PDB file of C-alpha atoms in Angstrom:
ATOM      1  CA  MET K   1      -9.329  -1.439  -2.545  1.00 76.00           C
ATOM      2  CA  SER K   2     -11.258  -0.025  -5.481  1.00 82.00           C
ATOM      3  CA  VAL K   3      -9.665   1.963  -8.281  1.00 82.00           C
ATOM      4  CA  TRP K   4     -11.567   3.545 -11.157  1.00 82.00           C
ATOM      5  CA  PRO K   5     -10.541   6.137 -13.754  1.00 80.00           C
ATOM      6  CA  ALA K   6     -11.613   9.751 -13.296  1.00 80.00           C
ATOM      7  CA  TRP K   7     -10.077  11.337 -16.417  1.00 81.00           C
ATOM      8  CA  GLU K   8      -6.987  11.332 -18.597  1.00 80.00           C
ATOM      9  CA  VAL K   9      -5.075  14.077 -20.402  1.00 79.00           C
ATOM     10  CA  GLN K  10      -3.118  13.036 -23.491  1.00 77.00           C
ATOM     11  CA  GLU K  11       0.120  14.931 -24.049  1.00 70.00           C
ATOM     12  CA  HIS K  12       2.646  14.813 -26.880  1.00 71.00           C
ATOM     13  CA  ASP K  13       4.862  12.200 -25.243  1.00 72.00           C
ATOM     14  CA  GLY K  14       2.469  10.456 -22.866  1.00 73.00           C
ATOM     15  CA  ALA K  15      -0.590  10.803 -20.692  1.00 75.00           C
ATOM     16  CA  THR K  16      -1.520  11.939 -17.205  1.00 79.00           C
ATOM     17  CA  SER K  17      -4.277   9.864 -15.599  1.00 80.00           C
ATOM     18  CA  TRP K  18      -6.411  10.678 -12.569  1.00 84.00           C
ATOM     19  CA  PHE K  19      -8.072   7.909 -10.550  1.00 85.00           C
ATOM     20  CA  HIS K  20     -10.587   7.687  -7.744  1.00 89.00           C
ATOM     21  CA  VAL K  21      -9.271   5.309  -5.077  1.00 87.00           C
ATOM     22  CA  ARG K  22     -11.240   3.859  -2.171  1.00 89.00           C
ATOM     23  CA  LEU K  23      -9.770   1.843   0.681  1.00 85.00           C
ATOM     24  CA  ALA K  24     -12.505   0.256   2.799  1.00 83.00           C
ATOM     25  CA  PHE K  25     -11.570  -1.560   6.000  1.00 79.00           C
ATOM     26  CA  THR K  26     -13.554  -4.207   7.865  1.00 80.00           C
ATOM     27  CA  ASP K  27     -13.937  -1.965  10.924  1.00 81.00           C
ATOM     28  CA  GLY K  28     -15.862   0.616   8.863  1.00 81.00           C
ATOM     29  CA  ALA K  29     -12.936   2.969   8.286  1.00 82.00           C
ATOM     30  CA  ARG K  30     -12.676   4.373   4.777  1.00 88.00           C
ATOM     31  CA  VAL K  31     -10.203   6.414   2.736  1.00 88.00           C
ATOM     32  CA  ASP K  32     -11.201   8.108  -0.526  1.00 90.00           C
ATOM     33  CA  ALA K  33      -8.474   9.710  -2.625  1.00 88.00           C
ATOM     34  CA  LEU K  34      -7.927  11.337  -5.982  1.00 87.00           C
ATOM     35  CA  ALA K  35      -4.570  10.132  -7.293  1.00 83.00           C
ATOM     36  CA  VAL K  36      -2.546  11.042 -10.374  1.00 82.00           C
ATOM     37  CA  VAL K  37      -0.303   8.708 -12.356  1.00 79.00           C
ATOM     38  CA  CYS K  38       2.184  10.509 -14.578  1.00 73.00           C
ATOM     39  CA  GLU K  39       5.538   9.332 -15.909  1.00 70.00           C
ATOM     40  CA  GLN K  40       5.392   6.219 -13.702  1.00 70.00           C
ATOM     41  CA  ASN K  41       4.967   8.259 -10.508  1.00 75.00           C
ATOM     42  CA  VAL K  42       1.991   8.469  -8.143  1.00 77.00           C
ATOM     43  CA  SER K  43       0.806  11.719  -6.576  1.00 78.00           C
ATOM     44  CA  VAL K  44      -2.141  12.124  -4.239  1.00 80.00           C
ATOM     45  CA  GLU K  45      -4.264  15.195  -5.016  1.00 83.00           C
ATOM     46  CA  ASP K  46      -7.078  14.907  -2.471  1.00 86.00           C
ATOM     47  CA  VAL K  47      -7.788  12.657   0.528  1.00 89.00           C
ATOM     48  CA  ARG K  48     -10.881  12.160   2.633  1.00 90.00           C
ATOM     49  CA  ALA K  49     -10.754   9.633   5.448  1.00 87.00           C
ATOM     50  CA  GLN K  50     -13.154   8.472   8.122  1.00 87.00           C
ATOM     51  CA  PRO K  51     -11.732   8.417  10.767  1.00 85.00           C
ATOM     52  CA  ALA K  52      -8.964  10.865   9.932  1.00 83.00           C
ATOM     53  CA  LEU K  53      -5.558   9.472   8.960  1.00 79.00           C
ATOM     54  CA  SER K  54      -2.573  10.045  11.200  1.00 78.00           C
ATOM     55  CA  LEU K  55       0.335  11.961   9.694  1.00 75.00           C
ATOM     56  CA  ASP K  56       2.318   8.717   9.476  1.00 75.00           C
ATOM     57  CA  ASP K  57      -0.497   7.021   7.548  1.00 78.00           C
ATOM     58  CA  LEU K  58      -0.890  10.021   5.270  1.00 77.00           C
ATOM     59  CA  THR K  59       2.799   9.993   4.377  1.00 74.00           C
ATOM     60  CA  VAL K  60       2.625   6.389   3.133  1.00 77.00           C
ATOM     61  CA  LEU K  61      -0.750   6.614   1.375  1.00 79.00           C
ATOM     62  CA  ALA K  62       0.880   6.836  -2.075  1.00 74.00           C
ATOM     63  CA  ASP K  63       2.874   3.675  -1.292  1.00 76.00           C
ATOM     64  CA  TRP K  64      -0.322   1.813  -0.314  1.00 77.00           C
ATOM     65  CA  ILE K  65      -2.111   2.658  -3.540  1.00 81.00           C
ATOM     66  CA  GLU K  66       0.849   2.605  -5.937  1.00 79.00           C
ATOM     67  CA  GLY K  67       0.603  -1.066  -6.942  1.00 78.00           C
ATOM     68  CA  PRO K  68      -3.123  -1.106  -7.778  1.00 77.00           C
ATOM     69  CA  LEU K  69      -2.809   2.192  -9.674  1.00 77.00           C
ATOM     70  CA  PHE K  70       0.051   0.910 -11.803  1.00 76.00           C
ATOM     71  CA  ASP K  71      -1.923  -2.299 -12.412  1.00 76.00           C
ATOM     72  CA  ALA K  72      -4.887  -0.199 -13.588  1.00 73.00           C
ATOM     73  CA  CYS K  73      -2.598   1.686 -15.995  1.00 71.00           C
ATOM     74  CA  GLY K  74      -0.668  -1.397 -17.126  1.00 71.00           C
ATOM     75  CA  LEU K  75       2.608   0.143 -15.895  1.00 69.00           C
ATOM     76  CA  GLU K  76       5.516  -0.971 -13.747  1.00 66.00           C
ATOM     77  CA  PRO K  77       6.824   1.410 -11.055  1.00 59.00           C
ATOM     78  CA  ALA K  78       9.891   3.361 -12.137  1.00 55.00           C
ATOM     79  CA  GLU K  79      13.163   2.333 -10.533  1.00 48.00           C
ATOM     80  CA  VAL K  80      14.750   5.099  -8.496  1.00 40.00           C
ATOM     81  CA  GLY K  81      18.146   5.750 -10.028  1.00 40.00           C
ATOM     82  CA  GLU K  82      20.980   7.923  -8.745  1.00 40.00           C
ATOM     83  CA  ASP K  83      20.265  10.585 -11.352  1.00 42.00           C
ATOM     84  CA  GLN K  84      16.601  10.786 -10.226  1.00 40.00           C
ATOM     85  CA  ALA K  85      17.549  10.906  -6.551  1.00 42.00           C
ATOM     86  CA  GLU K  86      20.026  13.718  -7.149  1.00 44.00           C
ATOM     87  CA  SER K  87      17.452  15.755  -9.050  1.00 41.00           C
ATOM     88  CA  GLY K  88      15.035  15.535  -6.124  1.00 42.00           C
ATOM     89  CA  GLY K  89      12.265  14.264  -8.398  1.00 41.00           C
ATOM     90  CA  ALA K  90      12.126  10.778  -6.943  1.00 40.00           C
ATOM     91  CA  ARG K  91      10.413   9.876  -3.717  1.00 42.00           C
ATOM     92  CA  ARG K  92      11.564   7.301  -1.222  1.00 42.00           C
ATOM     93  CA  ALA K  93      11.865   3.785  -2.589  1.00 44.00           C
ATOM     94  CA  ARG K  94       9.961   0.827  -1.155  1.00 47.00           C
ATOM     95  CA  PRO K  95      11.960  -0.755   1.662  1.00 52.00           C
ATOM     96  CA  ALA K  96      13.638  -4.075   0.919  1.00 64.00           C
ATOM     97  CA  TRP K  97      11.821  -6.950   2.625  1.00 73.00           C
ATOM     98  CA  PRO K  98      13.393 -10.382   3.015  1.00 78.00           C
ATOM     99  CA  ARG K  99      11.756 -13.298   1.267  1.00 78.00           C
ATOM    100  CA  GLY K 100      11.130 -16.793   2.511  1.00 85.00           C
ATOM    101  CA  ILE K 101      11.017 -17.901   6.112  1.00 87.00           C
ATOM    102  CA  GLU K 102      12.800 -14.785   7.437  1.00 88.00           C
ATOM    103  CA  GLY K 103      10.265 -12.505   5.765  1.00 87.00           C
ATOM    104  CA  ARG K 104       7.365 -14.536   7.153  1.00 91.00           C
ATOM    105  CA  TRP K 105       8.828 -14.364  10.649  1.00 92.00           C
ATOM    106  CA  LEU K 106       9.215 -10.572  10.355  1.00 91.00           C
ATOM    107  CA  ILE K 107       5.612 -10.255   9.101  1.00 92.00           C
ATOM    108  CA  ALA K 108       4.447 -12.147  12.198  1.00 93.00           C
ATOM    109  CA  GLN K 109       6.514  -9.855  14.442  1.00 93.00           C
ATOM    110  CA  GLU K 110       4.981  -6.721  12.854  1.00 90.00           C
ATOM    111  CA  TYR K 111       1.491  -8.219  13.084  1.00 93.00           C
ATOM    112  CA  ARG K 112       1.783  -9.158  16.781  1.00 92.00           C
ATOM    113  CA  ALA K 113       3.406  -5.829  17.720  1.00 92.00           C
ATOM    114  CA  ALA K 114       0.504  -3.957  16.120  1.00 89.00           C
ATOM    115  CA  GLN K 115      -2.026  -6.132  17.962  1.00 90.00           C
ATOM    116  CA  GLU K 116      -0.299  -5.387  21.265  1.00 91.00           C
ATOM    117  CA  GLU K 117      -0.349  -1.647  20.517  1.00 87.00           C
ATOM    118  CA  GLY K 118      -4.041  -1.823  19.628  1.00 88.00           C
ATOM    119  CA  VAL K 119      -3.624  -0.747  15.997  1.00 85.00           C
ATOM    120  CA  ASP K 120      -4.699  -2.438  12.769  1.00 88.00           C
ATOM    121  CA  PRO K 121      -2.173  -5.270  12.221  1.00 89.00           C
ATOM    122  CA  VAL K 122      -2.813  -5.459   8.464  1.00 88.00           C
ATOM    123  CA  LEU K 123      -2.119  -1.748   8.142  1.00 85.00           C
ATOM    124  CA  ALA K 124       1.076  -2.212  10.159  1.00 84.00           C
ATOM    125  CA  VAL K 125       2.235  -4.929   7.748  1.00 86.00           C
ATOM    126  CA  MET K 126       1.337  -2.659   4.799  1.00 83.00           C
ATOM    127  CA  CYS K 127       3.459   0.145   6.262  1.00 79.00           C
ATOM    128  CA  ALA K 128       6.374  -2.142   7.081  1.00 80.00           C
ATOM    129  CA  THR K 129       6.514  -3.862   3.703  1.00 80.00           C
ATOM    130  CA  GLY K 130       5.254  -1.090   1.440  1.00 75.00           C
ATOM    131  CA  HIS K 131       2.858  -3.544  -0.226  1.00 78.00           C
ATOM    132  CA  SER K 132      -0.846  -3.181  -0.971  1.00 79.00           C
ATOM    133  CA  ARG K 133      -3.505  -4.477   1.400  1.00 82.00           C
ATOM    134  CA  ARG K 134      -4.114  -7.536  -0.796  1.00 85.00           C
ATOM    135  CA  ARG K 135      -0.403  -8.443  -0.950  1.00 84.00           C
ATOM    136  CA  SER K 136      -0.018  -7.836   2.808  1.00 87.00           C
ATOM    137  CA  LEU K 137      -2.940 -10.163   3.534  1.00 89.00           C
ATOM    138  CA  ARG K 138      -1.234 -12.829   1.422  1.00 89.00           C
ATOM    139  CA  LEU K 139       2.002 -12.359   3.381  1.00 91.00           C
ATOM    140  CA  ILE K 140       0.107 -12.639   6.679  1.00 93.00           C
ATOM    141  CA  SER K 141      -1.545 -15.824   5.429  1.00 92.00           C
ATOM    142  CA  GLN K 142       1.882 -17.240   4.544  1.00 92.00           C
ATOM    143  CA  ALA K 143       3.117 -16.383   8.057  1.00 93.00           C
ATOM    144  CA  ARG K 144       0.087 -18.245   9.473  1.00 93.00           C
ATOM    145  CA  ASP K 145       0.791 -21.247   7.228  1.00 92.00           C
ATOM    146  CA  ALA K 146       4.418 -21.243   8.446  1.00 91.00           C
ATOM    147  CA  GLY K 147       3.161 -21.449  12.041  1.00 92.00           C
ATOM    148  CA  PHE K 148       4.310 -17.963  13.126  1.00 93.00           C
ATOM    149  CA  LEU K 149       0.736 -16.740  13.750  1.00 92.00           C
ATOM    150  CA  THR K 150      -2.283 -18.498  15.208  1.00 88.00           C
ATOM    151  CA  PRO K 151      -4.888 -19.785  12.754  1.00 84.00           C
ATOM    152  CA  ARG K 152      -7.680 -17.338  11.917  1.00 77.00           C
ATOM    153  CA  HIS K 153     -10.368 -19.472  13.560  1.00 66.00           C
ATOM    154  CA  ALA K 154      -8.531 -19.466  16.917  1.00 55.00           C
ATOM    155  CA  ARG K 155      -9.240 -15.877  17.924  1.00 54.00           C
ATOM    156  CA  ARG K 156      -8.704 -14.612  21.412  1.00 54.00           C
TER     157      ARG K 156
END
């Protein structure tokens, strides 16, 4: 994933930043987006994808790019509190994912289920965990190291 600044508007009590985001996949698929970071929230302004994203993928695009955008801004994601949820201003929180051996086993299950369905297994892990592509690849690697997935060199 590549993230680079487009422009920034300084306001009295903060700033609103726009970023160009590119997700490039090994199969040649690509997603280009214009995203906005304001008050520790991510909004997607424009998306161009080749091939087109499904509605499910489009609904989680902000979750995929949230981590790298906050890293680029030097911010931490805002915690969703009850007062934010009641006001309707907060979007859905990242799902809780177990750590340790249970989490690795679940990663392997998601990965294999996606392979059987003929969809991108890394993308499936990204959707299930709510983590970036880089973090999801690390989790998949940990599942391989734990013996839940076959080694990379032993492809079918």
